[in-house]
Amino acid sequence: MKNIFIVAALAFLTACTQTADWDYDKSANFANYKTFAWVENADLTKDTNNYQINALMEKRVRSAISSELNQKMGMSLADPAQADVLVNYHASVDKELDVSSFNIGYGARWSSWGLGYQNDISAREYEVGTLVIDIIDRESNQLVWRGAEDGRLKKNQSPEQRELSVRKTVAKILNNFPPQK
């Protein structure tokens, strides 16, 4: 019985901790990467028309990526022709549907017996945004690392809240860069 409780608790904690999705080229030597530059046509707003994905958000994403790469890895921004890696990023927004049901059953009354059943179903549509960050070896022009994170988009946030959200998301994505072998 104790083992069942432990397994259930671990499954619950695993479900609650969401980590960014990432993948990398095992043959890449990440220790050699000291400088980065932006991919020439990197554009957050290219493939989406969501009002939250705009030029202001693009500035926040670039700033957060630069900060993380500099502070965490000591990488510095360089001329694209001289950089060790090129950084690309893009975002997408999808609509999701949250369906929930609520069931109630009840039984006896004072003077009669009865059985009732009530089923209430509700559906809510919401938007999920995904931010993808790619690291490309400039010399070989090959993708060596990709990270992504998705989450429910929140509306009516202040610019400060949006900036904090972007910084947290980028830090979560780049938490596994460079990958630990």
PDB file of C-alpha atoms in Angstrom:
ATOM      1  CA  MET A   1       0.000   0.000   0.000  1.00  0.00           C
ATOM      2  CA  LYS A   2       2.844   2.341   0.875  1.00  0.00           C
ATOM      3  CA  ASN A   3       4.467   1.722  -2.540  1.00  0.00           C
ATOM      4  CA  ILE A   4       1.235   2.575  -4.339  1.00  0.00           C
ATOM      5  CA  PHE A   5       1.069   5.882  -2.470  1.00  0.00           C
ATOM      6  CA  ILE A   6       4.685   6.707  -3.382  1.00  0.00           C
ATOM      7  CA  VAL A   7       4.146   5.875  -7.064  1.00  0.00           C
ATOM      8  CA  ALA A   8       0.942   7.956  -7.134  1.00  0.00           C
ATOM      9  CA  ALA A   9       2.705  10.906  -5.475  1.00  0.00           C
ATOM     10  CA  LEU A  10       5.601  10.735  -7.949  1.00  0.00           C
ATOM     11  CA  ALA A  11       3.206  10.547 -10.901  1.00  0.00           C
ATOM     12  CA  PHE A  12       1.342  13.599  -9.587  1.00  0.00           C
ATOM     13  CA  LEU A  13       4.545  15.602  -9.083  1.00  0.00           C
ATOM     14  CA  THR A  14       5.810  14.628 -12.530  1.00  0.00           C
ATOM     15  CA  ALA A  15       2.550  15.792 -14.087  1.00  0.00           C
ATOM     16  CA  CYS A  16       2.790  19.122 -12.240  1.00  0.00           C
ATOM     17  CA  THR A  17       6.352  19.938 -13.237  1.00  0.00           C
ATOM     18  CA  GLN A  18       6.391  20.956 -16.839  1.00  0.00           C
ATOM     19  CA  THR A  19       9.771  21.306 -18.474  1.00  0.00           C
ATOM     20  CA  ALA A  20      10.643  22.782 -21.811  1.00  0.00           C
ATOM     21  CA  ASP A  21      10.997  20.424 -24.746  1.00  0.00           C
ATOM     22  CA  TRP A  22      14.471  20.289 -26.263  1.00  0.00           C
ATOM     23  CA  ASP A  23      16.657  18.256 -28.595  1.00  0.00           C
ATOM     24  CA  TYR A  24      20.256  18.462 -29.744  1.00  0.00           C
ATOM     25  CA  ASP A  25      22.909  17.019 -32.038  1.00  0.00           C
ATOM     26  CA  LYS A  26      25.055  14.661 -29.946  1.00  0.00           C
ATOM     27  CA  SER A  27      28.056  15.194 -32.218  1.00  0.00           C
ATOM     28  CA  ALA A  28      28.152  18.991 -31.680  1.00  0.00           C
ATOM     29  CA  ASN A  29      30.911  20.368 -29.450  1.00  0.00           C
ATOM     30  CA  PHE A  30      29.013  22.964 -27.431  1.00  0.00           C
ATOM     31  CA  ALA A  31      32.150  23.946 -25.477  1.00  0.00           C
ATOM     32  CA  ASN A  32      33.480  25.642 -28.637  1.00  0.00           C
ATOM     33  CA  TYR A  33      30.548  28.064 -28.854  1.00  0.00           C
ATOM     34  CA  LYS A  34      31.525  31.444 -27.413  1.00  0.00           C
ATOM     35  CA  THR A  35      29.755  33.943 -29.707  1.00  0.00           C
ATOM     36  CA  PHE A  36      26.326  34.196 -31.278  1.00  0.00           C
ATOM     37  CA  ALA A  37      24.467  36.283 -33.841  1.00  0.00           C
ATOM     38  CA  TRP A  38      20.883  36.440 -35.011  1.00  0.00           C
ATOM     39  CA  VAL A  39      19.738  34.571 -38.099  1.00  0.00           C
ATOM     40  CA  GLU A  40      19.290  37.210 -40.793  1.00  0.00           C
ATOM     41  CA  ASN A  41      15.548  36.710 -41.230  1.00  0.00           C
ATOM     42  CA  ALA A  42      14.663  35.874 -37.599  1.00  0.00           C
ATOM     43  CA  ASP A  43      11.193  37.299 -37.056  1.00  0.00           C
ATOM     44  CA  LEU A  44       8.781  36.443 -34.273  1.00  0.00           C
ATOM     45  CA  THR A  45       5.791  37.884 -36.132  1.00  0.00           C
ATOM     46  CA  LYS A  46       6.393  36.147 -39.476  1.00  0.00           C
ATOM     47  CA  ASP A  47       3.875  33.280 -39.292  1.00  0.00           C
ATOM     48  CA  THR A  48       1.304  34.526 -36.812  1.00  0.00           C
ATOM     49  CA  ASN A  49      -1.279  37.285 -36.730  1.00  0.00           C
ATOM     50  CA  ASN A  50      -2.024  37.128 -33.003  1.00  0.00           C
ATOM     51  CA  TYR A  51      -2.155  40.595 -31.467  1.00  0.00           C
ATOM     52  CA  GLN A  52       0.187  39.561 -28.618  1.00  0.00           C
ATOM     53  CA  ILE A  53       2.950  38.522 -31.031  1.00  0.00           C
ATOM     54  CA  ASN A  54       4.212  41.900 -32.189  1.00  0.00           C
ATOM     55  CA  ALA A  55       7.341  44.044 -32.485  1.00  0.00           C
ATOM     56  CA  LEU A  56       7.292  44.797 -28.746  1.00  0.00           C
ATOM     57  CA  MET A  57       7.260  41.094 -27.941  1.00  0.00           C
ATOM     58  CA  GLU A  58      10.067  40.552 -30.453  1.00  0.00           C
ATOM     59  CA  LYS A  59      12.266  43.049 -28.568  1.00  0.00           C
ATOM     60  CA  ARG A  60      11.506  41.254 -25.292  1.00  0.00           C
ATOM     61  CA  VAL A  61      12.384  37.850 -26.748  1.00  0.00           C
ATOM     62  CA  ARG A  62      15.685  39.071 -28.257  1.00  0.00           C
ATOM     63  CA  SER A  63      16.635  40.809 -25.038  1.00  0.00           C
ATOM     64  CA  ALA A  64      15.839  37.738 -22.922  1.00  0.00           C
ATOM     65  CA  ILE A  65      17.764  35.376 -25.220  1.00  0.00           C
ATOM     66  CA  SER A  66      20.786  37.713 -25.313  1.00  0.00           C
ATOM     67  CA  SER A  67      20.728  38.053 -21.541  1.00  0.00           C
ATOM     68  CA  GLU A  68      20.479  34.302 -20.934  1.00  0.00           C
ATOM     69  CA  LEU A  69      23.221  33.412 -23.409  1.00  0.00           C
ATOM     70  CA  ASN A  70      25.497  36.091 -21.964  1.00  0.00           C
ATOM     71  CA  GLN A  71      24.856  35.515 -18.259  1.00  0.00           C
ATOM     72  CA  LYS A  72      24.513  31.731 -18.235  1.00  0.00           C
ATOM     73  CA  MET A  73      27.027  30.701 -20.893  1.00  0.00           C
ATOM     74  CA  GLY A  74      29.234  33.767 -21.179  1.00  0.00           C
ATOM     75  CA  MET A  75      28.437  34.014 -24.886  1.00  0.00           C
ATOM     76  CA  SER A  76      28.669  37.413 -26.522  1.00  0.00           C
ATOM     77  CA  LEU A  77      26.888  38.931 -29.500  1.00  0.00           C
ATOM     78  CA  ALA A  78      29.098  39.067 -32.607  1.00  0.00           C
ATOM     79  CA  ASP A  79      28.958  39.891 -36.286  1.00  0.00           C
ATOM     80  CA  PRO A  80      27.005  37.156 -38.131  1.00  0.00           C
ATOM     81  CA  ALA A  81      29.990  36.366 -40.359  1.00  0.00           C
ATOM     82  CA  GLN A  82      32.213  35.722 -37.313  1.00  0.00           C
ATOM     83  CA  ALA A  83      29.794  34.172 -34.774  1.00  0.00           C
ATOM     84  CA  ASP A  84      30.138  30.561 -33.670  1.00  0.00           C
ATOM     85  CA  VAL A  85      26.370  30.004 -33.706  1.00  0.00           C
ATOM     86  CA  LEU A  86      23.327  31.689 -35.183  1.00  0.00           C
ATOM     87  CA  VAL A  87      20.162  32.037 -33.126  1.00  0.00           C
ATOM     88  CA  ASN A  88      16.708  31.788 -34.640  1.00  0.00           C
ATOM     89  CA  TYR A  89      13.358  32.005 -32.865  1.00  0.00           C
ATOM     90  CA  HIS A  90       9.730  31.851 -33.846  1.00  0.00           C
ATOM     91  CA  ALA A  91       6.341  31.683 -32.213  1.00  0.00           C
ATOM     92  CA  SER A  92       2.981  30.162 -32.982  1.00  0.00           C
ATOM     93  CA  VAL A  93      -0.443  30.504 -31.435  1.00  0.00           C
ATOM     94  CA  ASP A  94      -3.028  27.731 -31.468  1.00  0.00           C
ATOM     95  CA  LYS A  95      -6.525  27.530 -30.083  1.00  0.00           C
ATOM     96  CA  GLU A  96      -7.303  24.805 -27.548  1.00  0.00           C
ATOM     97  CA  LEU A  97     -10.612  23.655 -26.126  1.00  0.00           C
ATOM     98  CA  ASP A  98     -11.100  22.936 -22.421  1.00  0.00           C
ATOM     99  CA  VAL A  99     -14.136  20.718 -21.852  1.00  0.00           C
ATOM    100  CA  SER A 100     -15.283  19.884 -18.355  1.00  0.00           C
ATOM    101  CA  SER A 101     -18.288  18.073 -17.009  1.00  0.00           C
ATOM    102  CA  PHE A 102     -19.938  18.119 -13.622  1.00  0.00           C
ATOM    103  CA  ASN A 103     -22.222  15.273 -12.538  1.00  0.00           C
ATOM    104  CA  ILE A 104     -24.603  15.213  -9.576  1.00  0.00           C
ATOM    105  CA  GLY A 105     -26.697  12.285  -8.351  1.00  0.00           C
ATOM    106  CA  TYR A 106     -29.204  12.374  -5.515  1.00  0.00           C
ATOM    107  CA  GLY A 107     -31.672  10.020  -3.822  1.00  0.00           C
ATOM    108  CA  ALA A 108     -34.567   9.877  -1.311  1.00  0.00           C
ATOM    109  CA  ARG A 109     -36.955  12.646  -0.202  1.00  0.00           C
ATOM    110  CA  TRP A 110     -39.316  12.822   2.789  1.00  0.00           C
ATOM    111  CA  SER A 111     -42.359  11.230   1.245  1.00  0.00           C
ATOM    112  CA  SER A 112     -41.079   9.530  -1.860  1.00  0.00           C
ATOM    113  CA  TRP A 113     -38.153   7.869  -3.424  1.00  0.00           C
ATOM    114  CA  GLY A 114     -36.478   9.266  -6.434  1.00  0.00           C
ATOM    115  CA  LEU A 115     -33.282   9.197  -8.288  1.00  0.00           C
ATOM    116  CA  GLY A 116     -32.044  12.165 -10.208  1.00  0.00           C
ATOM    117  CA  TYR A 117     -29.027  12.852 -12.269  1.00  0.00           C
ATOM    118  CA  GLN A 118     -27.715  16.153 -13.520  1.00  0.00           C
ATOM    119  CA  ASN A 119     -24.920  16.521 -16.026  1.00  0.00           C
ATOM    120  CA  ASP A 120     -23.441  19.945 -16.755  1.00  0.00           C
ATOM    121  CA  ILE A 121     -20.901  20.271 -19.568  1.00  0.00           C
ATOM    122  CA  SER A 122     -18.988  23.436 -20.303  1.00  0.00           C
ATOM    123  CA  ALA A 123     -16.438  24.261 -22.982  1.00  0.00           C
ATOM    124  CA  ARG A 124     -13.984  27.154 -23.095  1.00  0.00           C
ATOM    125  CA  GLU A 125     -11.665  28.071 -25.934  1.00  0.00           C
ATOM    126  CA  TYR A 126      -8.269  29.532 -25.089  1.00  0.00           C
ATOM    127  CA  GLU A 127      -5.004  30.325 -26.859  1.00  0.00           C
ATOM    128  CA  VAL A 128      -1.736  28.473 -26.380  1.00  0.00           C
ATOM    129  CA  GLY A 129       1.466  30.133 -27.495  1.00  0.00           C
ATOM    130  CA  THR A 130       4.671  28.256 -28.359  1.00  0.00           C
ATOM    131  CA  LEU A 131       8.110  29.837 -28.449  1.00  0.00           C
ATOM    132  CA  VAL A 132      10.868  27.937 -30.287  1.00  0.00           C
ATOM    133  CA  ILE A 133      14.569  28.801 -30.074  1.00  0.00           C
ATOM    134  CA  ASP A 134      17.047  27.267 -32.541  1.00  0.00           C
ATOM    135  CA  ILE A 135      20.835  27.250 -32.237  1.00  0.00           C
ATOM    136  CA  ILE A 136      22.602  26.739 -35.578  1.00  0.00           C
ATOM    137  CA  ASP A 137      26.297  26.044 -36.058  1.00  0.00           C
ATOM    138  CA  ARG A 138      27.321  28.886 -38.378  1.00  0.00           C
ATOM    139  CA  GLU A 139      30.194  27.065 -40.036  1.00  0.00           C
ATOM    140  CA  SER A 140      28.229  23.936 -41.008  1.00  0.00           C
ATOM    141  CA  ASN A 141      24.851  25.747 -41.179  1.00  0.00           C
ATOM    142  CA  GLN A 142      23.311  22.819 -39.264  1.00  0.00           C
ATOM    143  CA  LEU A 143      20.797  22.930 -36.445  1.00  0.00           C
ATOM    144  CA  VAL A 144      22.598  21.740 -33.295  1.00  0.00           C
ATOM    145  CA  TRP A 145      20.029  22.544 -30.588  1.00  0.00           C
ATOM    146  CA  ARG A 146      16.310  23.329 -30.417  1.00  0.00           C
ATOM    147  CA  GLY A 147      14.186  24.199 -27.410  1.00  0.00           C
ATOM    148  CA  ALA A 148      10.502  25.023 -27.118  1.00  0.00           C
ATOM    149  CA  GLU A 149       7.972  25.912 -24.473  1.00  0.00           C
ATOM    150  CA  ASP A 150       4.253  26.390 -24.709  1.00  0.00           C
ATOM    151  CA  GLY A 151       1.724  27.877 -22.363  1.00  0.00           C
ATOM    152  CA  ARG A 152      -1.653  29.488 -22.101  1.00  0.00           C
ATOM    153  CA  LEU A 153      -1.579  33.092 -23.311  1.00  0.00           C
ATOM    154  CA  LYS A 154      -2.790  35.593 -20.760  1.00  0.00           C
ATOM    155  CA  LYS A 155      -4.576  38.736 -21.809  1.00  0.00           C
ATOM    156  CA  ASN A 156      -4.691  42.126 -20.102  1.00  0.00           C
ATOM    157  CA  GLN A 157      -1.127  41.996 -18.784  1.00  0.00           C
ATOM    158  CA  SER A 158       0.996  45.050 -18.130  1.00  0.00           C
ATOM    159  CA  PRO A 159       4.223  45.482 -20.116  1.00  0.00           C
ATOM    160  CA  GLU A 160       6.153  44.522 -16.965  1.00  0.00           C
ATOM    161  CA  GLN A 161       4.166  41.304 -16.597  1.00  0.00           C
ATOM    162  CA  ARG A 162       4.728  40.445 -20.257  1.00  0.00           C
ATOM    163  CA  GLU A 163       8.471  41.070 -19.911  1.00  0.00           C
ATOM    164  CA  LEU A 164       8.683  38.868 -16.808  1.00  0.00           C
ATOM    165  CA  SER A 165       6.724  36.125 -18.577  1.00  0.00           C
ATOM    166  CA  VAL A 166       9.055  36.226 -21.604  1.00  0.00           C
ATOM    167  CA  ARG A 167      12.166  36.182 -19.406  1.00  0.00           C
ATOM    168  CA  LYS A 168      10.874  33.169 -17.451  1.00  0.00           C
ATOM    169  CA  THR A 169       9.926  31.316 -20.639  1.00  0.00           C
ATOM    170  CA  VAL A 170      13.278  31.956 -22.337  1.00  0.00           C
ATOM    171  CA  ALA A 171      15.165  30.955 -19.165  1.00  0.00           C
ATOM    172  CA  LYS A 172      13.136  27.749 -18.994  1.00  0.00           C
ATOM    173  CA  ILE A 173      13.873  26.934 -22.646  1.00  0.00           C
ATOM    174  CA  LEU A 174      17.602  27.711 -22.393  1.00  0.00           C
ATOM    175  CA  ASN A 175      17.935  25.870 -19.086  1.00  0.00           C
ATOM    176  CA  ASN A 176      19.082  22.844 -21.101  1.00  0.00           C
ATOM    177  CA  PHE A 177      21.559  24.740 -23.275  1.00  0.00           C
ATOM    178  CA  PRO A 178      24.244  23.666 -23.582  1.00  0.00           C
ATOM    179  CA  PRO A 179      23.004  20.116 -22.988  1.00  0.00           C
ATOM    180  CA  GLN A 180      24.544  18.134 -20.151  1.00  0.00           C
ATOM    181  CA  LYS A 181      25.789  14.817 -21.526  1.00  0.00           C
TER     182      LYS A 181
END
